[in-house]
mmCIF file of C-alpha atoms in Angstrom:
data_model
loop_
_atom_site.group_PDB
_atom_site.id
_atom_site.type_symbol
_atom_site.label_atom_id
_atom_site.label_comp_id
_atom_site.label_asym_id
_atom_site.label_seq_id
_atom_site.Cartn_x
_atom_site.Cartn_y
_atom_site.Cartn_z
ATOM 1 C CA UNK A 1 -105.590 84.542 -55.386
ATOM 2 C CA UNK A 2 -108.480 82.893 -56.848
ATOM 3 C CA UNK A 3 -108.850 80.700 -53.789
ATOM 4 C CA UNK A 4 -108.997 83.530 -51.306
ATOM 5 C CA UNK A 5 -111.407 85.643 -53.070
ATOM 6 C CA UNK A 6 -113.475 82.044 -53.123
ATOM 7 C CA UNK A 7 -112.578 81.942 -49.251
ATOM 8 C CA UNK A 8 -114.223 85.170 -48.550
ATOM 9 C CA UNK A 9 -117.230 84.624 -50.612
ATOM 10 C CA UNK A 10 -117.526 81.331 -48.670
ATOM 11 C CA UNK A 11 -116.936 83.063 -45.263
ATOM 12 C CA UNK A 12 -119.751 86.013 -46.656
ATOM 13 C CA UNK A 13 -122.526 83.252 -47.348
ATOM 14 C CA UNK A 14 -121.362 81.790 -43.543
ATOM 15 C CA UNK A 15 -121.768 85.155 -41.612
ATOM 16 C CA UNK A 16 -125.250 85.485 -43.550
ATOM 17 C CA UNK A 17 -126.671 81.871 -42.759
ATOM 18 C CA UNK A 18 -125.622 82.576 -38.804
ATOM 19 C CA UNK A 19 -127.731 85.972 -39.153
ATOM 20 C CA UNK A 20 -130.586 83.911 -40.283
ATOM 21 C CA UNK A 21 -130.207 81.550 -38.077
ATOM 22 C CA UNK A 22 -130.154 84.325 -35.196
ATOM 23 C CA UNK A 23 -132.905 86.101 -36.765
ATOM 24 C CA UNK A 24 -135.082 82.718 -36.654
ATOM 25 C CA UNK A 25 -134.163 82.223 -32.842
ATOM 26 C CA UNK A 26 -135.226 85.807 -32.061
ATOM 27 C CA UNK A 27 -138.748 85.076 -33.646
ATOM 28 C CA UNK A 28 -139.467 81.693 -31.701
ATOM 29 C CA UNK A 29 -137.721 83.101 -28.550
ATOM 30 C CA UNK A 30 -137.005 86.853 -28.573
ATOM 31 C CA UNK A 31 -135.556 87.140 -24.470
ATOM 32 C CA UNK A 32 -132.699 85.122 -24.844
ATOM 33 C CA UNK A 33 -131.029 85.900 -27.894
ATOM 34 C CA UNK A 34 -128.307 88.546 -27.973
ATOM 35 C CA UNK A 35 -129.255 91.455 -30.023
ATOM 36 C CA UNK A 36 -125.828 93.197 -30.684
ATOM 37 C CA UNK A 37 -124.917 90.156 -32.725
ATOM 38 C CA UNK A 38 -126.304 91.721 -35.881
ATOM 39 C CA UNK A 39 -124.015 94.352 -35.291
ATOM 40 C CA UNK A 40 -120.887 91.659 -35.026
ATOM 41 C CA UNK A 41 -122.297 89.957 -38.126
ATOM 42 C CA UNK A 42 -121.797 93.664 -40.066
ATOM 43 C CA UNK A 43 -118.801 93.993 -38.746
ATOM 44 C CA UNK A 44 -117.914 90.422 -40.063
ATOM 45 C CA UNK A 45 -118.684 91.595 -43.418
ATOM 46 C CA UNK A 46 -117.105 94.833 -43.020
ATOM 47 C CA UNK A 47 -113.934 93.292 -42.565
ATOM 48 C CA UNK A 48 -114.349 90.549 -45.037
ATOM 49 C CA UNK A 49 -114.874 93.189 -47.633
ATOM 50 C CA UNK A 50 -111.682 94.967 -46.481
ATOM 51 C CA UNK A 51 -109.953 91.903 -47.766
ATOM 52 C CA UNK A 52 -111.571 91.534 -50.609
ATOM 53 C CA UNK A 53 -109.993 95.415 -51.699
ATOM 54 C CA UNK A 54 -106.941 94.595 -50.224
ATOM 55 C CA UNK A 55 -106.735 91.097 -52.879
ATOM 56 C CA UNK A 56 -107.499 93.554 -55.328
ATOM 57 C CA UNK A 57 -105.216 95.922 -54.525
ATOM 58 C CA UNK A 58 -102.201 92.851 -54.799
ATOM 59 C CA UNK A 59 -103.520 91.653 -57.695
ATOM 60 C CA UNK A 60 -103.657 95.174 -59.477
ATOM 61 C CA UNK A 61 -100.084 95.511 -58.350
ATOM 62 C CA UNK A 62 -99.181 92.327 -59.960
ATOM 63 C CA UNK A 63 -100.859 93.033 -63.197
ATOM 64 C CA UNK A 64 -98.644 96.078 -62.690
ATOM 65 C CA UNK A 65 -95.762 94.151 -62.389
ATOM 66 C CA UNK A 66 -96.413 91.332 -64.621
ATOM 67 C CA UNK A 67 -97.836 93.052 -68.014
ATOM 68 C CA UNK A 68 -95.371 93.815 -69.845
ATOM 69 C CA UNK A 69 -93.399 90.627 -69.129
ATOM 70 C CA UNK A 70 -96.658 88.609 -70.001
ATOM 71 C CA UNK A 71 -97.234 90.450 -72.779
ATOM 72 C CA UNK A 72 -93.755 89.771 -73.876
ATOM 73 C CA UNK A 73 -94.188 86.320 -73.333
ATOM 74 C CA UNK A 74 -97.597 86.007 -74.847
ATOM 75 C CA UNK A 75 -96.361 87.421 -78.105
ATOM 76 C CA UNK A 76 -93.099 85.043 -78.262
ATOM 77 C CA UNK A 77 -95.304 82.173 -77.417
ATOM 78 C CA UNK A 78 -97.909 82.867 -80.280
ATOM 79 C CA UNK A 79 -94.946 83.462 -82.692
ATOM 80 C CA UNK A 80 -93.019 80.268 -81.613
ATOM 81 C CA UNK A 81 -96.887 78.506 -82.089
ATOM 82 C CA UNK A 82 -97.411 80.141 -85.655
ATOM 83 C CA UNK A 83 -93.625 79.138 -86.901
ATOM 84 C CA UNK A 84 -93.736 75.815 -85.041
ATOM 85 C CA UNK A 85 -96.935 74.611 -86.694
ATOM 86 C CA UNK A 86 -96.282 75.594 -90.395
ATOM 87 C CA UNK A 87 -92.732 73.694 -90.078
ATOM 88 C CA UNK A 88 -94.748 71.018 -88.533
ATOM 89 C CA UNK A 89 -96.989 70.977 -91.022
ATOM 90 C CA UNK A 90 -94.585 71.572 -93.843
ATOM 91 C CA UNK A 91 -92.224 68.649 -92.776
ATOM 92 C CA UNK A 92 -94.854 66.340 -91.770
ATOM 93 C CA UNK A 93 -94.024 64.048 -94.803
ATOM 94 C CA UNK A 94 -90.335 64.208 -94.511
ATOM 95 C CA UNK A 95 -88.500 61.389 -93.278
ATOM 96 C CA UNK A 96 -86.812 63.112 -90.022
ATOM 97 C CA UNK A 97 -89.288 61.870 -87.625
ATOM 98 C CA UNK A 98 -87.579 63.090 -84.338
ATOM 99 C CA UNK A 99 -87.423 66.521 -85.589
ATOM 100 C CA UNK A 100 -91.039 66.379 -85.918
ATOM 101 C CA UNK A 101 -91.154 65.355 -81.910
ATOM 102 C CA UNK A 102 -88.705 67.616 -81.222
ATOM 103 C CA UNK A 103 -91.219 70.452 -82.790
ATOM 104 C CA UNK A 104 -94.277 68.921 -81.869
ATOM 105 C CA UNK A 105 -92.888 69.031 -78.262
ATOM 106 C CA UNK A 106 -91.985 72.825 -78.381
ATOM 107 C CA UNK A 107 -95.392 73.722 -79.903
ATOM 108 C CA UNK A 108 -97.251 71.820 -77.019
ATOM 109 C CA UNK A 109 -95.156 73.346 -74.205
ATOM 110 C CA UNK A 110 -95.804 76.948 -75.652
ATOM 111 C CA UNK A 111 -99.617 75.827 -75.812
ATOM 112 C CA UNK A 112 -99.379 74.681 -72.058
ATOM 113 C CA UNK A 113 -98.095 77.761 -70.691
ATOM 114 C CA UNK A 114 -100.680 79.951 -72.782
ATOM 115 C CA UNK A 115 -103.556 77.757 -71.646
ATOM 116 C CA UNK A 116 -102.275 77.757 -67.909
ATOM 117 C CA UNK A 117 -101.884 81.496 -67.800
ATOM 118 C CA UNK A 118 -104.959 82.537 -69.702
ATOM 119 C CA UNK A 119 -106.994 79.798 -67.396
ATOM 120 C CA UNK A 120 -105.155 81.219 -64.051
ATOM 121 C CA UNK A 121 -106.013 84.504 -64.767
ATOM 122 C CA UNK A 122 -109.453 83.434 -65.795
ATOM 123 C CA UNK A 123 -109.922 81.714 -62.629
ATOM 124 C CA UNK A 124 -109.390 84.729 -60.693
ATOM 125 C CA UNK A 125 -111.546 86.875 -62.119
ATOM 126 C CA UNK A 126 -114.534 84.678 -61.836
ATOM 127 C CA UNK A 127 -114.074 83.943 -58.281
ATOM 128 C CA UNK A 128 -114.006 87.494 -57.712
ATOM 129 C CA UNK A 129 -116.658 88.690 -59.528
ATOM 130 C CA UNK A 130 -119.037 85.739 -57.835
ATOM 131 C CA UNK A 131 -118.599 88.253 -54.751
ATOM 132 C CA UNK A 132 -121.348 90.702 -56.249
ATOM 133 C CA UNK A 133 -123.857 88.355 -57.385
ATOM 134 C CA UNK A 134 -123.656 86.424 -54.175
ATOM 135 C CA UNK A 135 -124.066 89.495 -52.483
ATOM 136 C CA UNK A 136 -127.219 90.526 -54.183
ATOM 137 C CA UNK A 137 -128.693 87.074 -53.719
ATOM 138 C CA UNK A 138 -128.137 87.213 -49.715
ATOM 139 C CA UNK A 139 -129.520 90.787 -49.996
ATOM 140 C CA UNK A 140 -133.174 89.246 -50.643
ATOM 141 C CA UNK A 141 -133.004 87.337 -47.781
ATOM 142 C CA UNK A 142 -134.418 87.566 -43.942
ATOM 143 C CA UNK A 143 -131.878 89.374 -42.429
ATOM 144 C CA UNK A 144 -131.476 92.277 -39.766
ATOM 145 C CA UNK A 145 -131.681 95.665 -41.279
ATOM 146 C CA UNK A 146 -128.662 96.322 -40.031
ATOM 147 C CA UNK A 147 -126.527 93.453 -41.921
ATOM 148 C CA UNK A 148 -128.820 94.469 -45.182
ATOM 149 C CA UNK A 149 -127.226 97.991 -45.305
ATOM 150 C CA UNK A 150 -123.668 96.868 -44.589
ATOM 151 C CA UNK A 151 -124.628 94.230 -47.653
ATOM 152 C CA UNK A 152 -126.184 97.254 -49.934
ATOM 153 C CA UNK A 153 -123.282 99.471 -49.097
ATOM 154 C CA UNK A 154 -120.713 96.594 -50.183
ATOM 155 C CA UNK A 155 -122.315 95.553 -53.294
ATOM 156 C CA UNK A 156 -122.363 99.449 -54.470
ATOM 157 C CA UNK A 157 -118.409 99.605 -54.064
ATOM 158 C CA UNK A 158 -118.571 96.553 -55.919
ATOM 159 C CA UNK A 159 -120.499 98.019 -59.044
ATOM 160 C CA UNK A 160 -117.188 99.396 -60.587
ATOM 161 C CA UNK A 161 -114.663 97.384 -59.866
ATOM 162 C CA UNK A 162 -113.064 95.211 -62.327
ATOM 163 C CA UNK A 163 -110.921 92.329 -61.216
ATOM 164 C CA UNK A 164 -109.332 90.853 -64.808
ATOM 165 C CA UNK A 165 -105.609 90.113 -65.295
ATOM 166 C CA UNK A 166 -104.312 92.225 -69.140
ATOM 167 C CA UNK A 167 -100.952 92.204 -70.804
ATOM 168 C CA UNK A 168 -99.763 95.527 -70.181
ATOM 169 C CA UNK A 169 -103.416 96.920 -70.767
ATOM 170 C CA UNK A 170 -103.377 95.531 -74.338
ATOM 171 C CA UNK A 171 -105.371 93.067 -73.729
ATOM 172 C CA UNK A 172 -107.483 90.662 -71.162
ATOM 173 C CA UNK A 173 -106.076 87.916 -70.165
ATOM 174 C CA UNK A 174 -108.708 84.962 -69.893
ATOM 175 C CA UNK A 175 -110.380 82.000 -71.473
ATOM 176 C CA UNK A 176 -111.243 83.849 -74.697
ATOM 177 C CA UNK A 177 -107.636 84.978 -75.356
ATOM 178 C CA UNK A 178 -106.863 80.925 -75.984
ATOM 179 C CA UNK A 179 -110.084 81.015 -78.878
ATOM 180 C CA UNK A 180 -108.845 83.751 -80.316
ATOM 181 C CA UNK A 181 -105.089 83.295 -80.107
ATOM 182 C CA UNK A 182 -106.364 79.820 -81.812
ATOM 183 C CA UNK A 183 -108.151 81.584 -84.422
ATOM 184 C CA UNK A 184 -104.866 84.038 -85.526
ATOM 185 C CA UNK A 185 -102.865 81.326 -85.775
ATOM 186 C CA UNK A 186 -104.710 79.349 -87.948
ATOM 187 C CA UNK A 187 -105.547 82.453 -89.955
ATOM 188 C CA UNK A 188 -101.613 83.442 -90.134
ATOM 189 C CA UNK A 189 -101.351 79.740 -90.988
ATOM 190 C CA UNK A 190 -103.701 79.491 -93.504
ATOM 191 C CA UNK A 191 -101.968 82.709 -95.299
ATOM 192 C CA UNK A 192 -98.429 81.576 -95.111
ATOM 193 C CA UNK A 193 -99.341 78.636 -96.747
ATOM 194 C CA UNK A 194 -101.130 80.425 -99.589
ATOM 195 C CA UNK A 195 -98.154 82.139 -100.121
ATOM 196 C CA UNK A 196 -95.918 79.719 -100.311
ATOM 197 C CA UNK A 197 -98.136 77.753 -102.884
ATOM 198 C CA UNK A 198 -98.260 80.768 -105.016
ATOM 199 C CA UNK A 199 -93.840 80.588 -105.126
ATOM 200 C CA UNK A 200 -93.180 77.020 -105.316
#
């Protein structure tokens, strides 16, 4: 998803250049250029933006789909972590060295998949939110008055619209859920350790 939404913003900033291009002809040599192509270049965007809303559409029926299995797997995945890593760190001195790989591999698979997902879903939402800046930037620009409105009209549907990826609405899944997924389980870490100091 994140490469299409990065497809249309590249297709956008192409339709935009052409305009300027046309609208630089039309000042050095106004008979010969076409004059309806402004309206094609609107069009252009028109339809571009159409599937832009339609990849959000899909990917707010995934999230649909998906949350509640990712937030399943999310919370298995930071327990399996937490466990992992205090019996990793509890057995560290033992002599069993393969059941140290053994856990060492499970903690760094569960870590893969978190970092994957969280970066996936991270991805996504910053290629579609470049849509709205880039839009504003080719607003400033020398372009037909025409292609400005259709450009106005598409960054104010873009104002509310929120493209993120959450578990079950819970919570957002992106870069920051790794720092602070990393931060609980040292906490949880640090306190089961505590504990078990104070009994032994």
């Amino acid at each position: 998803m994140a490469k299409r939404f990065r497809l249309i913003n590249v297709r956008i900033r192409v339709v935009v250049i052409s305009e300027r291009l046309r609208q630089s002809i039309l000042r050095q040599n106004p008979p010969n250029v076409n004059l309806r192509h402004g309206c094609s270049s609107c069009k252009k965007v028109k339809t571009l933006m159409s599937a832009y809303h339609l990849l959000c559409d899909a990917m707010n029926q995934a999230n649909a789909f998906y949350g509640n299995i990712l937030l399943a797997f999310i919370f298995v995945t930071f327990i399996n972590i937490t466990e992992g890593l205090y019996f990793f760190l509890g057995l560290f001195h033992k002599e069993d060295k393969i059941f140290l790989y053994n856990i060492g591999s499970c903690i760094f698979s569960d870590a893969s998949f978190l970092v994957l997902v969280a970066l996936s879903s991270s991805g996504v939402s910053e290629a579609a939110g470049e849509t709205a800046s880039l839009i504003r930037k080719q607003i400033n620009l020398e372009l037909s008055s025409e292609l400005r409105e259709q450009l106005k009209s598409s960054l104010l549907q873009l104002l509310n619209k929120r493209v993120e990826f959450s578990a079950a609405g819970f919570f957002q899944i992106n870069k920051q859920t790794i720092t602070s997924m990393a931060a609980a389980v040292t906490t949880y870490l640090v306190i089961m350790i505590q504990f078990e100091s104070q009994f032994s």
